[in-house]
mmCIF file of C-alpha atoms in Angstrom:
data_model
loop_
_atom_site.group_PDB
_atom_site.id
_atom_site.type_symbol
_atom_site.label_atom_id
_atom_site.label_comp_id
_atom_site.label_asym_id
_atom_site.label_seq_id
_atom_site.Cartn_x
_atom_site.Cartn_y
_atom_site.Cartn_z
ATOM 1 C CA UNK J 14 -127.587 -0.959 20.300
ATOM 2 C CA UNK J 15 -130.394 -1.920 22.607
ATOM 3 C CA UNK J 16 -132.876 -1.803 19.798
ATOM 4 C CA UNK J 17 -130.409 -4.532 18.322
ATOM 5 C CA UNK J 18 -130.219 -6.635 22.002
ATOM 6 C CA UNK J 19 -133.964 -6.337 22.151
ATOM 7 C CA UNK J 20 -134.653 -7.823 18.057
ATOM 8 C CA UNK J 21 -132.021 -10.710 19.359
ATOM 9 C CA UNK J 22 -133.655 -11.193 22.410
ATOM 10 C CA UNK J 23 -136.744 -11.612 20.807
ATOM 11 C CA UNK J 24 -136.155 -13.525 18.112
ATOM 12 C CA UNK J 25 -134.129 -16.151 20.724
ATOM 13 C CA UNK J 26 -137.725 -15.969 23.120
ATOM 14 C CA UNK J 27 -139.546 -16.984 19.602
ATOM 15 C CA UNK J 28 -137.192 -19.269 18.213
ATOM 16 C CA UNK J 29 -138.288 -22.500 19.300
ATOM 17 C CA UNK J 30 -141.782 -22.646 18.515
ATOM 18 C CA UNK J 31 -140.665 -20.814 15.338
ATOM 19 C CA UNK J 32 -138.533 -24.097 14.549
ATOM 20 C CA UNK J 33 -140.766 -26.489 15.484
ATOM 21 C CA UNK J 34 -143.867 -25.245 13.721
ATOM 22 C CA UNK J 35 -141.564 -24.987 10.355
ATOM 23 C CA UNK J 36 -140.517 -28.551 11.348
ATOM 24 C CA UNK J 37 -144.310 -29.632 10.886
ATOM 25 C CA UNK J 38 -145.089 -27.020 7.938
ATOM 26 C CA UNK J 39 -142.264 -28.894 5.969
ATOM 27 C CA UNK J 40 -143.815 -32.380 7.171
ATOM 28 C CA UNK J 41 -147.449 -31.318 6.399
ATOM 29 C CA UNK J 42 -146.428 -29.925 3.084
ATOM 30 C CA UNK J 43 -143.893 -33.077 2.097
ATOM 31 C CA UNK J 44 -146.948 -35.435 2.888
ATOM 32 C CA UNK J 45 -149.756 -33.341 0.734
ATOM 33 C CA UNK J 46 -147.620 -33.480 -2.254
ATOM 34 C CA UNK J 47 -148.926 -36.744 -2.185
ATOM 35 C CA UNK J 48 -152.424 -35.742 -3.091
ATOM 36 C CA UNK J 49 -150.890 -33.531 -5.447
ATOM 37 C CA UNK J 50 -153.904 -34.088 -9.207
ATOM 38 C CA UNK J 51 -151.455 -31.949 -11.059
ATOM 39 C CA UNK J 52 -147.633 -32.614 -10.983
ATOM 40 C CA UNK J 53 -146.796 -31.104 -13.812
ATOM 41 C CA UNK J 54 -147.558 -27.321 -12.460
ATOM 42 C CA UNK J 55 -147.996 -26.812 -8.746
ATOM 43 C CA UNK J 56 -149.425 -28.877 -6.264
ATOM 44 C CA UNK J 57 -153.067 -28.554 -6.046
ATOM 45 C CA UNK J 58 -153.169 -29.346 -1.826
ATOM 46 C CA UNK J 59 -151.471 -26.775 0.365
ATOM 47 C CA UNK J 60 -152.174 -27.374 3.908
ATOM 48 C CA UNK J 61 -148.686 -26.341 5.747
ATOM 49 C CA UNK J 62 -149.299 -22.634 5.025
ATOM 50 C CA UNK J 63 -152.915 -22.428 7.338
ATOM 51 C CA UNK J 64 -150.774 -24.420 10.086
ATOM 52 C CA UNK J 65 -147.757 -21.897 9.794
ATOM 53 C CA UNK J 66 -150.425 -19.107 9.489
ATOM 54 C CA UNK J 67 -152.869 -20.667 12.569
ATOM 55 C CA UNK J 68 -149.597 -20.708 15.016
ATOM 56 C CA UNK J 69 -148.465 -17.109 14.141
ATOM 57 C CA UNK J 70 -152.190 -15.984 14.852
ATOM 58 C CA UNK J 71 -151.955 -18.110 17.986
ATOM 59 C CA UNK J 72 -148.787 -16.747 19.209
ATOM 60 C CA UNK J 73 -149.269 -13.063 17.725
ATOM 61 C CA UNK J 74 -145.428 -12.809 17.522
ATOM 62 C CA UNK J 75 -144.206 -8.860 16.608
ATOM 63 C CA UNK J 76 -142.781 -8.085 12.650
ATOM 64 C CA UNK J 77 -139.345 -9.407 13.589
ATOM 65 C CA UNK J 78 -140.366 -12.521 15.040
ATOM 66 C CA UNK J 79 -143.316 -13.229 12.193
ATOM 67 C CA UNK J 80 -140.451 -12.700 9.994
ATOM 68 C CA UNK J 81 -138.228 -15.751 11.593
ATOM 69 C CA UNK J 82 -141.397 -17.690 10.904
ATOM 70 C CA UNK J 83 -141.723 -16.643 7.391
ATOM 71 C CA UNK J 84 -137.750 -17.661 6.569
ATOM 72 C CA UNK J 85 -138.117 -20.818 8.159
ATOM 73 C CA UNK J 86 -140.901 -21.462 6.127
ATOM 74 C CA UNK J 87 -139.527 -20.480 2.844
ATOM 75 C CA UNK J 88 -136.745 -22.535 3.849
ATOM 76 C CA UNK J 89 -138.486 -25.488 4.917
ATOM 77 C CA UNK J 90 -141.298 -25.131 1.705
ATOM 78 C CA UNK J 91 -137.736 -24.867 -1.243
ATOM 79 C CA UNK J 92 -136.795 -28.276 0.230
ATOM 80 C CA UNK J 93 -139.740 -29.790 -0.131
ATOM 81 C CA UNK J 94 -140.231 -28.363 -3.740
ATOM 82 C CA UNK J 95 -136.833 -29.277 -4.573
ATOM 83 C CA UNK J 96 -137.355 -33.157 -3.034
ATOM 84 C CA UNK J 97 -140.371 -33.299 -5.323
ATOM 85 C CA UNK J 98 -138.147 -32.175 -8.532
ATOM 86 C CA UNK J 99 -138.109 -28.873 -9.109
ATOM 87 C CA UNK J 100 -135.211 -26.744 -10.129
ATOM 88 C CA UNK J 101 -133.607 -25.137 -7.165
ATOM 89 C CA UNK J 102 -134.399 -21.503 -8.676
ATOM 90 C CA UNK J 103 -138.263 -22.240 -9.355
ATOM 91 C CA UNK J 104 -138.434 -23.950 -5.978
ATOM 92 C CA UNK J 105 -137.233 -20.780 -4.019
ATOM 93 C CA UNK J 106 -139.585 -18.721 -6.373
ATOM 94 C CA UNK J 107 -142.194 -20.664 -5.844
ATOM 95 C CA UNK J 108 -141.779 -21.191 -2.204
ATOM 96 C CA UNK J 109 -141.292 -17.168 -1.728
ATOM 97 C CA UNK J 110 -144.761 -16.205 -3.476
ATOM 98 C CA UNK J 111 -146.464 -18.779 -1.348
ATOM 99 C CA UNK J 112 -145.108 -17.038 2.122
ATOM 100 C CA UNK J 113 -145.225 -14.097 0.975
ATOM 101 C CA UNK J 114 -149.286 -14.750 0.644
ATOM 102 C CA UNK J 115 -149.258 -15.569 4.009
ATOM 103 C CA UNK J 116 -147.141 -12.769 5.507
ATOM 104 C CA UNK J 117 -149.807 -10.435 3.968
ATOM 105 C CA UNK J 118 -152.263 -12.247 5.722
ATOM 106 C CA UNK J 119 -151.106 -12.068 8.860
ATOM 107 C CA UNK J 120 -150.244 -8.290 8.516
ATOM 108 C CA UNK J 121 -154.147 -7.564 7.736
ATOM 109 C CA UNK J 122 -155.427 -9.656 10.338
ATOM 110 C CA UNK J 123 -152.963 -8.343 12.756
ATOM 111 C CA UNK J 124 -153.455 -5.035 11.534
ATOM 112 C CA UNK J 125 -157.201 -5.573 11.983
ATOM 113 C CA UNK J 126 -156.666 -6.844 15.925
ATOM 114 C CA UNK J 127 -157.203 -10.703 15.148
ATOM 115 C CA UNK J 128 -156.235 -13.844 16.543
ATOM 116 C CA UNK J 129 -158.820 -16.560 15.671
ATOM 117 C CA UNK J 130 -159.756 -17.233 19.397
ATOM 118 C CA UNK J 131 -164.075 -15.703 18.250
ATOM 119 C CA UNK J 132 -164.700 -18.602 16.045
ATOM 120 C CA UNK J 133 -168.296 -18.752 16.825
ATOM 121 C CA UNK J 134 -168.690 -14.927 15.952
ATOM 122 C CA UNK J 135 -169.775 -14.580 12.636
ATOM 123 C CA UNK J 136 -168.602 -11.951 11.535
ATOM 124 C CA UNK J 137 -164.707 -12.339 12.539
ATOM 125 C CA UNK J 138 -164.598 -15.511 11.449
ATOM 126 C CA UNK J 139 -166.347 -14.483 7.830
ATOM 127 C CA UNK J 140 -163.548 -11.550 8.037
ATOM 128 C CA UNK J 141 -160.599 -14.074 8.356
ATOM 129 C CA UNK J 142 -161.827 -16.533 5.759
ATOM 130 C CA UNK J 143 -161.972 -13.334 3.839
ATOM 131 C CA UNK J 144 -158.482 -12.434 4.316
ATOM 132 C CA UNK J 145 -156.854 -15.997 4.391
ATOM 133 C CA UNK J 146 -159.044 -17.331 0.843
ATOM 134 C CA UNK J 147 -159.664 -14.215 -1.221
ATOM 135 C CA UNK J 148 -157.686 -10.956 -0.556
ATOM 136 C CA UNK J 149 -154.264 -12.059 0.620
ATOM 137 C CA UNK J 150 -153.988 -14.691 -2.156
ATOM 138 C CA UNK J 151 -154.356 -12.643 -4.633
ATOM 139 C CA UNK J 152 -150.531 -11.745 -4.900
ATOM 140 C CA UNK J 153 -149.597 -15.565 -4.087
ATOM 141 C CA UNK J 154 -152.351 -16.277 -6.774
ATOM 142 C CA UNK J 155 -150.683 -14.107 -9.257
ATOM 143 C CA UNK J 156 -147.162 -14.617 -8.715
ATOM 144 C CA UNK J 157 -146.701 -18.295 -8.225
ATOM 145 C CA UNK J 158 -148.882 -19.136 -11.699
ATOM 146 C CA UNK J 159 -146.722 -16.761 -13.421
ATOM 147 C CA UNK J 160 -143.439 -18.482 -12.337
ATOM 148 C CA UNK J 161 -144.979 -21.971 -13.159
ATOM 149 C CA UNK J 162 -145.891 -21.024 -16.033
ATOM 150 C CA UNK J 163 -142.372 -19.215 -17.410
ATOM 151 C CA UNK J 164 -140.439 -21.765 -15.372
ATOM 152 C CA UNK J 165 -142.345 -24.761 -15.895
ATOM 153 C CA UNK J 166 -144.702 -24.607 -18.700
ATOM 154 C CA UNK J 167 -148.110 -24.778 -17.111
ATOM 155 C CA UNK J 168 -150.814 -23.174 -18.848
ATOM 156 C CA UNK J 169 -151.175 -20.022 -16.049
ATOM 157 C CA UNK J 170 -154.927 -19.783 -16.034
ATOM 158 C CA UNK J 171 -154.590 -23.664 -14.899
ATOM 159 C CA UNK J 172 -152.019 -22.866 -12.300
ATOM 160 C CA UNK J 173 -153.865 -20.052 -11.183
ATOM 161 C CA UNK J 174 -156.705 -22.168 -10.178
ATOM 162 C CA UNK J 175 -154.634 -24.866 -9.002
ATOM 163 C CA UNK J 176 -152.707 -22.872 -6.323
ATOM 164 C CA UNK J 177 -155.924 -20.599 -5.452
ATOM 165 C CA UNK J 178 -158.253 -23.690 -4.701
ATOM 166 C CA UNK J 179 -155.328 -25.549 -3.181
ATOM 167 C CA UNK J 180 -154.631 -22.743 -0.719
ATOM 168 C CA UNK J 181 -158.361 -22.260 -0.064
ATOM 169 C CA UNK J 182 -158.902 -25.339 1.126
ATOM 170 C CA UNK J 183 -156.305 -25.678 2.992
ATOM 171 C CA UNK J 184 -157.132 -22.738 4.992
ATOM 172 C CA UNK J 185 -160.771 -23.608 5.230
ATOM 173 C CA UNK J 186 -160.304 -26.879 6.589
ATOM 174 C CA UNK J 187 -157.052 -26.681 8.701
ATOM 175 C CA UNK J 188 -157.069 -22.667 9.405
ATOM 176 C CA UNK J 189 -159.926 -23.715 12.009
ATOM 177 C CA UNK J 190 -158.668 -26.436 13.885
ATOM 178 C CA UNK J 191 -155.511 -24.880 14.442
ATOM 179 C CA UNK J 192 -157.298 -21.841 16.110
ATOM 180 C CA UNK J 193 -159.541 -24.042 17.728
ATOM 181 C CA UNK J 194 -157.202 -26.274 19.510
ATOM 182 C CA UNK J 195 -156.772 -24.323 22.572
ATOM 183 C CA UNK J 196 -156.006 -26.382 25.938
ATOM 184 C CA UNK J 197 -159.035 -25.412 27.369
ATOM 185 C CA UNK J 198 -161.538 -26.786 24.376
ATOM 186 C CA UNK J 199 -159.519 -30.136 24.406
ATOM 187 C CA UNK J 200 -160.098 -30.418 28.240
ATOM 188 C CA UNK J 201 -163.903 -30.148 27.508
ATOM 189 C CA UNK J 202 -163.816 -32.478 24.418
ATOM 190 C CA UNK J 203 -161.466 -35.158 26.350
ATOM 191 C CA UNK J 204 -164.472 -35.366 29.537
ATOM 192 C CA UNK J 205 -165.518 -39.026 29.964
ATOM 193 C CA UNK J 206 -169.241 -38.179 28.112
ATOM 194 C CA UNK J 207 -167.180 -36.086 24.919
ATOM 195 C CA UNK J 208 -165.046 -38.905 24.199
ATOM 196 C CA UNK J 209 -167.623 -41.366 24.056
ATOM 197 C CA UNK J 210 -169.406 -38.702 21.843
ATOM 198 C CA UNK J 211 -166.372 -37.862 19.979
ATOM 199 C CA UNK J 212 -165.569 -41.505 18.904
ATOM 200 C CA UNK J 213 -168.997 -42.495 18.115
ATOM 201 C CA UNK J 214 -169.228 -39.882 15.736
ATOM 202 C CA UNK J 215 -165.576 -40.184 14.141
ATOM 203 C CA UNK J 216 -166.881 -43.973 13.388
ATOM 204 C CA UNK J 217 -170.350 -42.524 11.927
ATOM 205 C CA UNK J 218 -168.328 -39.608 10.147
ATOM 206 C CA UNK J 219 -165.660 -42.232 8.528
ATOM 207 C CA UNK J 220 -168.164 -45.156 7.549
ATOM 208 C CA UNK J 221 -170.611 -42.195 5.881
ATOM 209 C CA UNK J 222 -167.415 -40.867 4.038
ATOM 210 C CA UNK J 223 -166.687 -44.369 2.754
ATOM 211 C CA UNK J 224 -169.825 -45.198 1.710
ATOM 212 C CA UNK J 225 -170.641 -42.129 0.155
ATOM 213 C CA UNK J 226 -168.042 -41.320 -2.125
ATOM 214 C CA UNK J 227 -167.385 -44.723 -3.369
ATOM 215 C CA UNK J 228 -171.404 -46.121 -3.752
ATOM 216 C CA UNK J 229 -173.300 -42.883 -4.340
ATOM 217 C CA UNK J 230 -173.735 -39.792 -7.067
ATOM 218 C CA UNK J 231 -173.688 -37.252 -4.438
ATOM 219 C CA UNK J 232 -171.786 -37.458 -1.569
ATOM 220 C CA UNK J 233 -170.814 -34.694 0.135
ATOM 221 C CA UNK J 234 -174.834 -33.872 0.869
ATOM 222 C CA UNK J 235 -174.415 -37.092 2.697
ATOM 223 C CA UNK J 236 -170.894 -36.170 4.497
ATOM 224 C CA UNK J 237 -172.508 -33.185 6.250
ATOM 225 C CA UNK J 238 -175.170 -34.795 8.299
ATOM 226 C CA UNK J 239 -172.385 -36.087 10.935
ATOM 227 C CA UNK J 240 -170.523 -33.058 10.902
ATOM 228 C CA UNK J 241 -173.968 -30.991 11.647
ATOM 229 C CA UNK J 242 -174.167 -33.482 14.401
ATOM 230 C CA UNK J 243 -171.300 -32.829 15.337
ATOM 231 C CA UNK J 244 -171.681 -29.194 15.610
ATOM 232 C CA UNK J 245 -174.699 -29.760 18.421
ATOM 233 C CA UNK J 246 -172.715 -31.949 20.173
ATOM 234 C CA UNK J 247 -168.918 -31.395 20.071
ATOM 235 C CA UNK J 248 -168.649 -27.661 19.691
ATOM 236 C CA UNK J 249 -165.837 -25.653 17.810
ATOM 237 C CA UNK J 250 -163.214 -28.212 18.406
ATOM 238 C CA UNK J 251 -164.511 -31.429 17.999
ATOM 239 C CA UNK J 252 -166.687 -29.853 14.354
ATOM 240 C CA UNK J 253 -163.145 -28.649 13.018
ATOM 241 C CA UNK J 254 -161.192 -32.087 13.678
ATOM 242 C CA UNK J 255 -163.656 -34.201 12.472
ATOM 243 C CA UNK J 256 -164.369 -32.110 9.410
ATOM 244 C CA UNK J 257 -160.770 -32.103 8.705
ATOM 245 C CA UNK J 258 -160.600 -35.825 9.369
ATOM 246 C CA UNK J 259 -163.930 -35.970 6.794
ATOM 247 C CA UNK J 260 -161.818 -33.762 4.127
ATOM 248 C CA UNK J 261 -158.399 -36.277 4.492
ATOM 249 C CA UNK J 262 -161.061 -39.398 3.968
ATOM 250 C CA UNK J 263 -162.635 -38.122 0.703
ATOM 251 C CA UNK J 264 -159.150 -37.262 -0.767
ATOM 252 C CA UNK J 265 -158.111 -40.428 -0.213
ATOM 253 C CA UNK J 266 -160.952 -42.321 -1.536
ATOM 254 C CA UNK J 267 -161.179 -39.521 -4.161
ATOM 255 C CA UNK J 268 -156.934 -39.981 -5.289
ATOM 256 C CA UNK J 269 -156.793 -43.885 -4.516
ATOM 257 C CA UNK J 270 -158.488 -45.113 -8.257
ATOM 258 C CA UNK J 271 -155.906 -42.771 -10.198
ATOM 259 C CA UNK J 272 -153.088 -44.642 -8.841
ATOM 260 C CA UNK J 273 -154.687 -48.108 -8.606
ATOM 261 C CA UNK J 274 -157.139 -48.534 -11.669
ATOM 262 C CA UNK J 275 -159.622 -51.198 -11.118
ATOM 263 C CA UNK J 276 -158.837 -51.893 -7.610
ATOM 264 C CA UNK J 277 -162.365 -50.309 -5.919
ATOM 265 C CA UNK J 278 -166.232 -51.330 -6.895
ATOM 266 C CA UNK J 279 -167.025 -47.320 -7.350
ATOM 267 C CA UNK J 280 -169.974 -45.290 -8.199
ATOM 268 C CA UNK J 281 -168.100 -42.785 -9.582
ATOM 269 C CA UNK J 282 -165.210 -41.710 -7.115
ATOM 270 C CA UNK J 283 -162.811 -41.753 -10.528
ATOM 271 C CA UNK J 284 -164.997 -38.566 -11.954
ATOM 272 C CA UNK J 285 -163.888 -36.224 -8.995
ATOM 273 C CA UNK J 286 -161.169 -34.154 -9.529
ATOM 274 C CA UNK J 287 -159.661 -32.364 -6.759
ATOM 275 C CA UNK J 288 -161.601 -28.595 -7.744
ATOM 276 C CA UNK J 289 -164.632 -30.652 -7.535
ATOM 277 C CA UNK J 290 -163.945 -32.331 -3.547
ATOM 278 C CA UNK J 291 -162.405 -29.247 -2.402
ATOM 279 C CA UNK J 292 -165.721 -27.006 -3.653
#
């Protein structure tokens, strides 16, 4: 009985932020469906599961609590499936092997005594892209091309690759900035001399996005000479939200010619598919 009051008692201290963050992970999924290259499998941009992942490292809540988060996120990830079309039964599938991938994450990185606060040590921060892009995927991998393929026809070495360099990315270029945006670093970045910084190289970082994706051959050698500026001057957190904001500006330049044909003077922004930006 007081095992019981103390699971309750627990999941009531962790219930908030557990609602809340699934509250964003269904908003941040529901809005990358958007950028979605292959409807007709599995979405090829996941970026809800690195902020539902980010928060539990964050927050280090115990296996009771991590499971709360893990529900709520199933829960939250089958509406959004089902709101983009899918069957009820695939969508709970679907959304079950993708949490599942990140409850195994969590477990090793737990397991292995991190939370994402040494992301200027090498090492730990090469052990949890490890983890979150390569070793815990592997089951999500697996699993969800096998359902889209029985339940929706996809070709499963397509899916595969679809959900693996979705996932990836996400985790790559969100993962970070979640970890990153402690109180303290935003205090630093906010100081009159950072924000002058800050926006002068969001402008610089947006303009070379722009004009490298839609007037040159190779952009993305182009992209990362303001976020290596950035990195001198803005340290962890100011590098991980303006590489995300880089990352949001190619996909959109990179999706906005396959729905409006004709409508941009481009280089060659209609040859990228989404494996090709998110490498």
């Amino acid at each position: 009985m007081v095992e019981s009051i103390g699971w309750r008692q627990q999941l009531q201290q962790e219930l908030p932020a557990a609602v809340l963050t699934a509250v964003a992970f269904f908003a941040l999924s529901a809005s990358t469906t958007l950028f979605s290259w292959q409807t007709d499998n599995v979405s090829s941009l996941r970026m809800g599961g690195a902020l539902l992942l980010g928060v539990m490292l964050r927050r280090r809540p115990r296996a009771i609590q991590a499971g709360l988060y893990l529900l709520l996120g199933v829960i939250a990830m089958t509406i959004v499936q089902a709101v983009a079309g899918r069957a009820w039964p695939t969508a709970v599938q679907l959304s079950a092997a993708r949490l599942l991938e990140l409850g195994i994450a969590y477990a090793l990185l737990r397991g292995l005594g991190e939370d994402g606060s040494a992301l200027q040590e090498l090492p730990k921060l090469g052990r949890l892209m490890l983890i979150t892009v390569f070793i815990a995927p592997l089951v999500g991998v697996s699993l969800g091309a096998w359902i889209a393929h029985r339940n929706l026809g996809a070709d499963y070495l397509d899916a595969a690759k679809a959900w693996w360099v979705g996932n990836a990315f996400g985790m790559v270029v969100l993962l970070p900035l979640v970890l990153a945006a402690t109180r303290e670093r935003l205090a630093r970045l906010l100081t009159p001399r950072r924000r002058r910084e800050l926006a002068l190289i969001a402008v610089l970082t947006i303009l070379v996005c722009v004009c490298s994706v839609l007037w040159t051959s190779d952009p993305f050698v182009l992209i990362l000479l303001p976020l290596l500026l950035a990195a001198f001057r803005l340290g962890v957190l100011g590098t991980t939200l303006l590489g995300f904001m880089a990352s949001l500006t190619v996909l959109l330049l990179g999706r906005y010619p396959l729905l409006h044909s004709g409508s941009l003077m481009t280089y060659g922004s209609e040859r990228l598919s989404f494996t090709e930006i998110a490498f």
